[in-house]
């Protein structure tokens, strides 16, 4: 019976994914990082330095497949060579074992998920210079393909129970950019708040919000559910 397996997998999803990520660090880290870690271990206890920080991995976002057999999760790292952060998605058996990379090294991806029927593994990524979209990978094999094509990209997603739609969170485009296609100078922004800027967001001009949309996978139709300045 699958029920005990599913219950057990869901109960221990976070622990299993974390353990798998820690076990998989040695196999997923670059060869130079593995050598540095081995050398550090051979030297015995010493103060932590900046290179040690770059050897650390951040494991998170575990999600169990519908059949309870697999757990997908993310492993984040920061590269000392190019001073950039990368997140890669892995899969591991709910019973434990060797993790398998589902997305390519050096191509950031996140938000792992599964289609309700378990056929597709999904994730978010910005590829080929485009905005962040939802991508799918058939568990039977083949290349990943984009499920969405939203002009300003998406912030998050959830599957509908029947697998025909996606609930998307999408940030509104800047009001100026909606009708502005050339490189004409911008009007100056008026700063009227104490916190006027935020990492990964930029200047907080007050004219952009994130809202909920329903995306029909068959028709590619996008329907907005929420609106307003909130």
Tab-separated table of C-alpha atoms in Angstrom:
chain	number	residue	atom	x	y	z
A	1	UNK	CA	0.000	0.000	0.000
A	2	UNK	CA	1.183	3.531	-0.811
A	3	UNK	CA	-0.572	5.352	2.019
A	4	UNK	CA	1.987	4.626	4.800
A	5	UNK	CA	4.828	5.492	2.439
A	6	UNK	CA	3.252	8.812	1.481
A	7	UNK	CA	2.494	9.713	5.088
A	8	UNK	CA	6.008	8.847	6.180
A	9	UNK	CA	7.558	10.755	3.282
A	10	UNK	CA	5.524	13.867	3.972
A	11	UNK	CA	6.231	13.712	7.696
A	12	UNK	CA	9.982	13.542	7.232
A	13	UNK	CA	10.320	15.542	4.001
A	14	UNK	CA	12.353	18.352	5.474
A	15	UNK	CA	14.650	16.055	7.419
A	16	UNK	CA	15.242	13.779	4.452
A	17	UNK	CA	15.880	16.623	2.048
A	18	UNK	CA	18.266	18.290	4.444
A	19	UNK	CA	20.144	15.053	5.058
A	20	UNK	CA	20.278	14.323	1.352
A	21	UNK	CA	21.622	17.764	0.658
A	22	UNK	CA	24.317	17.412	3.286
A	23	UNK	CA	25.283	13.983	1.998
A	24	UNK	CA	25.220	15.239	-1.576
A	25	UNK	CA	27.441	18.230	-0.895
A	26	UNK	CA	30.550	16.186	-1.533
A	27	UNK	CA	29.262	14.921	-4.872
A	28	UNK	CA	27.766	18.228	-6.036
A	29	UNK	CA	30.550	20.572	-4.962
A	30	UNK	CA	33.232	21.491	-7.504
A	31	UNK	CA	36.420	19.413	-7.363
A	32	UNK	CA	38.380	22.382	-6.031
A	33	UNK	CA	35.882	22.809	-3.206
A	34	UNK	CA	36.089	19.112	-2.333
A	35	UNK	CA	39.879	19.293	-2.229
A	36	UNK	CA	39.779	22.388	-0.030
A	37	UNK	CA	37.328	20.712	2.346
A	38	UNK	CA	39.509	17.596	2.585
A	39	UNK	CA	42.588	19.694	3.243
A	40	UNK	CA	40.801	21.666	5.944
A	41	UNK	CA	39.653	18.455	7.635
A	42	UNK	CA	43.200	17.086	7.611
A	43	UNK	CA	44.538	20.229	9.297
A	44	UNK	CA	42.233	19.867	12.288
A	45	UNK	CA	40.312	22.635	14.109
A	46	UNK	CA	41.093	26.221	13.060
A	47	UNK	CA	39.299	29.565	12.788
A	48	UNK	CA	36.735	29.867	9.989
A	49	UNK	CA	37.843	32.048	7.083
A	50	UNK	CA	36.024	33.477	4.073
A	51	UNK	CA	36.818	30.483	1.841
A	52	UNK	CA	35.078	28.189	4.339
A	53	UNK	CA	31.913	30.253	3.982
A	54	UNK	CA	31.905	29.651	0.239
A	55	UNK	CA	32.073	25.879	0.839
A	56	UNK	CA	28.779	25.905	2.752
A	57	UNK	CA	25.505	24.869	1.097
A	58	UNK	CA	21.965	26.044	1.828
A	59	UNK	CA	19.429	23.198	1.568
A	60	UNK	CA	15.719	24.011	1.415
A	61	UNK	CA	12.283	23.966	-0.283
A	62	UNK	CA	11.647	20.194	0.021
A	63	UNK	CA	8.528	18.930	-1.775
A	64	UNK	CA	7.291	15.332	-1.951
A	65	UNK	CA	6.111	13.728	-5.197
A	66	UNK	CA	2.411	12.716	-5.273
A	67	UNK	CA	3.290	9.016	-5.023
A	68	UNK	CA	5.507	9.667	-2.010
A	69	UNK	CA	8.552	8.069	-3.620
A	70	UNK	CA	10.671	11.160	-4.297
A	71	UNK	CA	11.616	14.441	-2.684
A	72	UNK	CA	12.785	17.440	-4.689
A	73	UNK	CA	14.729	20.188	-2.949
A	74	UNK	CA	17.119	23.050	-3.622
A	75	UNK	CA	20.800	23.467	-2.816
A	76	UNK	CA	22.165	26.994	-2.843
A	77	UNK	CA	25.806	28.014	-3.011
A	78	UNK	CA	27.875	31.134	-3.545
A	79	UNK	CA	30.727	31.032	-6.041
A	80	UNK	CA	34.035	32.494	-4.927
A	81	UNK	CA	35.211	32.695	-8.542
A	82	UNK	CA	32.504	34.977	-9.940
A	83	UNK	CA	30.967	36.171	-6.628
A	84	UNK	CA	27.474	35.052	-7.603
A	85	UNK	CA	24.867	32.894	-5.880
A	86	UNK	CA	23.475	29.785	-7.551
A	87	UNK	CA	20.587	27.489	-6.664
A	88	UNK	CA	20.228	24.020	-8.161
A	89	UNK	CA	17.350	21.554	-7.776
A	90	UNK	CA	17.938	17.929	-6.768
A	91	UNK	CA	15.839	14.798	-6.355
A	92	UNK	CA	16.352	12.027	-3.821
A	93	UNK	CA	14.441	8.871	-2.953
A	94	UNK	CA	12.150	9.136	0.078
A	95	UNK	CA	14.035	6.124	1.425
A	96	UNK	CA	17.369	7.952	1.122
A	97	UNK	CA	20.243	7.413	-1.277
A	98	UNK	CA	22.311	9.363	-3.781
A	99	UNK	CA	20.750	12.688	-4.881
A	100	UNK	CA	20.307	13.434	-8.575
A	101	UNK	CA	20.635	16.928	-10.036
A	102	UNK	CA	17.485	17.833	-11.972
A	103	UNK	CA	18.679	21.213	-13.230
A	104	UNK	CA	22.020	22.104	-14.758
A	105	UNK	CA	24.952	23.357	-12.705
A	106	UNK	CA	25.502	27.086	-13.148
A	107	UNK	CA	21.919	27.762	-14.305
A	108	UNK	CA	19.964	29.059	-11.279
A	109	UNK	CA	16.592	27.414	-10.615
A	110	UNK	CA	14.196	27.208	-7.688
A	111	UNK	CA	10.659	26.515	-6.432
A	112	UNK	CA	10.583	22.768	-7.126
A	113	UNK	CA	7.190	21.116	-7.520
A	114	UNK	CA	5.297	18.198	-9.030
A	115	UNK	CA	2.258	18.047	-11.278
A	116	UNK	CA	-0.728	16.458	-9.482
A	117	UNK	CA	-0.425	13.265	-11.540
A	118	UNK	CA	3.293	13.053	-10.738
A	119	UNK	CA	4.308	12.959	-14.391
A	120	UNK	CA	6.095	16.302	-14.469
A	121	UNK	CA	8.667	17.859	-12.201
A	122	UNK	CA	8.417	21.664	-12.263
A	123	UNK	CA	10.666	24.530	-11.245
A	124	UNK	CA	11.196	28.243	-11.868
A	125	UNK	CA	14.092	29.642	-13.871
A	126	UNK	CA	15.056	32.561	-16.095
A	127	UNK	CA	16.656	31.117	-19.219
A	128	UNK	CA	18.065	32.521	-22.449
A	129	UNK	CA	18.038	36.053	-21.074
A	130	UNK	CA	14.284	35.987	-20.404
A	131	UNK	CA	12.192	36.535	-17.302
A	132	UNK	CA	11.484	33.896	-14.654
A	133	UNK	CA	8.962	31.311	-15.888
A	134	UNK	CA	7.625	27.931	-14.758
A	135	UNK	CA	9.460	25.059	-16.445
A	136	UNK	CA	8.548	21.369	-16.601
A	137	UNK	CA	10.571	18.191	-16.957
A	138	UNK	CA	8.912	14.897	-17.902
A	139	UNK	CA	9.988	12.185	-15.462
A	140	UNK	CA	10.155	9.739	-18.381
A	141	UNK	CA	12.920	11.776	-20.011
A	142	UNK	CA	13.496	14.678	-22.378
A	143	UNK	CA	14.457	18.333	-22.107
A	144	UNK	CA	12.795	20.870	-19.838
A	145	UNK	CA	10.223	23.129	-21.487
A	146	UNK	CA	8.506	26.340	-20.407
A	147	UNK	CA	4.942	26.066	-19.120
A	148	UNK	CA	4.400	29.822	-18.890
A	149	UNK	CA	5.292	32.819	-21.013
A	150	UNK	CA	4.528	35.870	-18.888
A	151	UNK	CA	6.031	39.127	-20.109
A	152	UNK	CA	7.268	40.411	-16.745
A	153	UNK	CA	7.961	36.950	-15.334
A	154	UNK	CA	6.428	35.193	-12.347
A	155	UNK	CA	7.219	35.263	-8.624
A	156	UNK	CA	5.666	31.952	-7.600
A	157	UNK	CA	3.222	29.232	-8.638
A	158	UNK	CA	0.934	26.436	-7.453
A	159	UNK	CA	-0.785	23.649	-9.385
A	160	UNK	CA	-4.559	23.293	-9.477
A	161	UNK	CA	-5.746	19.905	-8.123
A	162	UNK	CA	-6.784	18.731	-11.600
A	163	UNK	CA	-3.464	19.755	-13.175
A	164	UNK	CA	-5.028	21.961	-15.860
A	165	UNK	CA	-4.123	25.357	-14.420
A	166	UNK	CA	-1.466	27.187	-12.457
A	167	UNK	CA	-1.991	29.831	-9.805
A	168	UNK	CA	0.702	32.443	-10.418
A	169	UNK	CA	1.962	35.401	-8.443
A	170	UNK	CA	3.006	38.134	-10.859
A	171	UNK	CA	4.425	41.535	-10.106
A	172	UNK	CA	2.844	44.443	-11.959
A	173	UNK	CA	5.033	46.095	-14.604
A	174	UNK	CA	6.240	49.591	-13.887
A	175	UNK	CA	3.596	52.088	-14.949
A	176	UNK	CA	6.114	54.043	-17.000
A	177	UNK	CA	7.325	50.934	-18.808
A	178	UNK	CA	3.850	49.781	-19.856
A	179	UNK	CA	3.695	52.366	-22.669
A	180	UNK	CA	7.392	53.143	-22.956
A	181	UNK	CA	9.242	51.058	-25.556
A	182	UNK	CA	12.165	53.347	-26.418
A	183	UNK	CA	15.130	54.642	-24.433
A	184	UNK	CA	13.606	58.027	-23.640
A	185	UNK	CA	14.697	59.555	-20.310
A	186	UNK	CA	12.594	58.723	-17.255
A	187	UNK	CA	10.805	61.271	-15.148
A	188	UNK	CA	12.501	61.664	-11.749
A	189	UNK	CA	11.144	59.597	-8.856
A	190	UNK	CA	9.848	61.419	-5.810
A	191	UNK	CA	11.100	59.875	-2.563
A	192	UNK	CA	8.430	60.240	0.129
A	193	UNK	CA	9.243	57.389	2.514
A	194	UNK	CA	12.023	56.496	4.929
A	195	UNK	CA	12.695	53.128	3.276
A	196	UNK	CA	13.015	54.012	-0.385
A	197	UNK	CA	15.018	51.066	-1.698
A	198	UNK	CA	15.131	47.302	-1.158
A	199	UNK	CA	17.547	44.587	-2.268
A	200	UNK	CA	16.366	42.705	-5.373
A	201	UNK	CA	13.523	45.199	-5.805
A	202	UNK	CA	15.160	48.572	-6.357
A	203	UNK	CA	13.513	51.905	-5.686
A	204	UNK	CA	10.156	51.596	-3.920
A	205	UNK	CA	8.090	53.999	-5.975
A	206	UNK	CA	4.789	52.656	-4.684
A	207	UNK	CA	3.313	51.872	-8.103
A	208	UNK	CA	4.015	48.132	-8.298
A	209	UNK	CA	2.176	45.310	-6.551
A	210	UNK	CA	2.168	41.524	-6.784
A	211	UNK	CA	-1.173	39.896	-7.643
A	212	UNK	CA	-2.683	36.461	-8.224
A	213	UNK	CA	-3.445	35.106	-11.688
A	214	UNK	CA	-4.837	31.842	-13.054
A	215	UNK	CA	-2.961	30.445	-16.048
A	216	UNK	CA	-4.741	27.873	-18.220
A	217	UNK	CA	-2.165	25.418	-19.544
A	218	UNK	CA	-4.187	24.377	-22.600
A	219	UNK	CA	-5.263	27.799	-23.879
A	220	UNK	CA	-2.347	29.781	-22.378
A	221	UNK	CA	-4.966	32.277	-21.159
A	222	UNK	CA	-4.009	34.402	-18.157
A	223	UNK	CA	-6.806	35.626	-15.875
A	224	UNK	CA	-6.160	38.138	-13.098
A	225	UNK	CA	-7.793	37.362	-9.738
A	226	UNK	CA	-6.673	40.252	-7.539
A	227	UNK	CA	-5.967	43.903	-8.217
A	228	UNK	CA	-5.446	47.207	-6.465
A	229	UNK	CA	-2.686	48.922	-4.532
A	230	UNK	CA	-2.037	46.209	-1.984
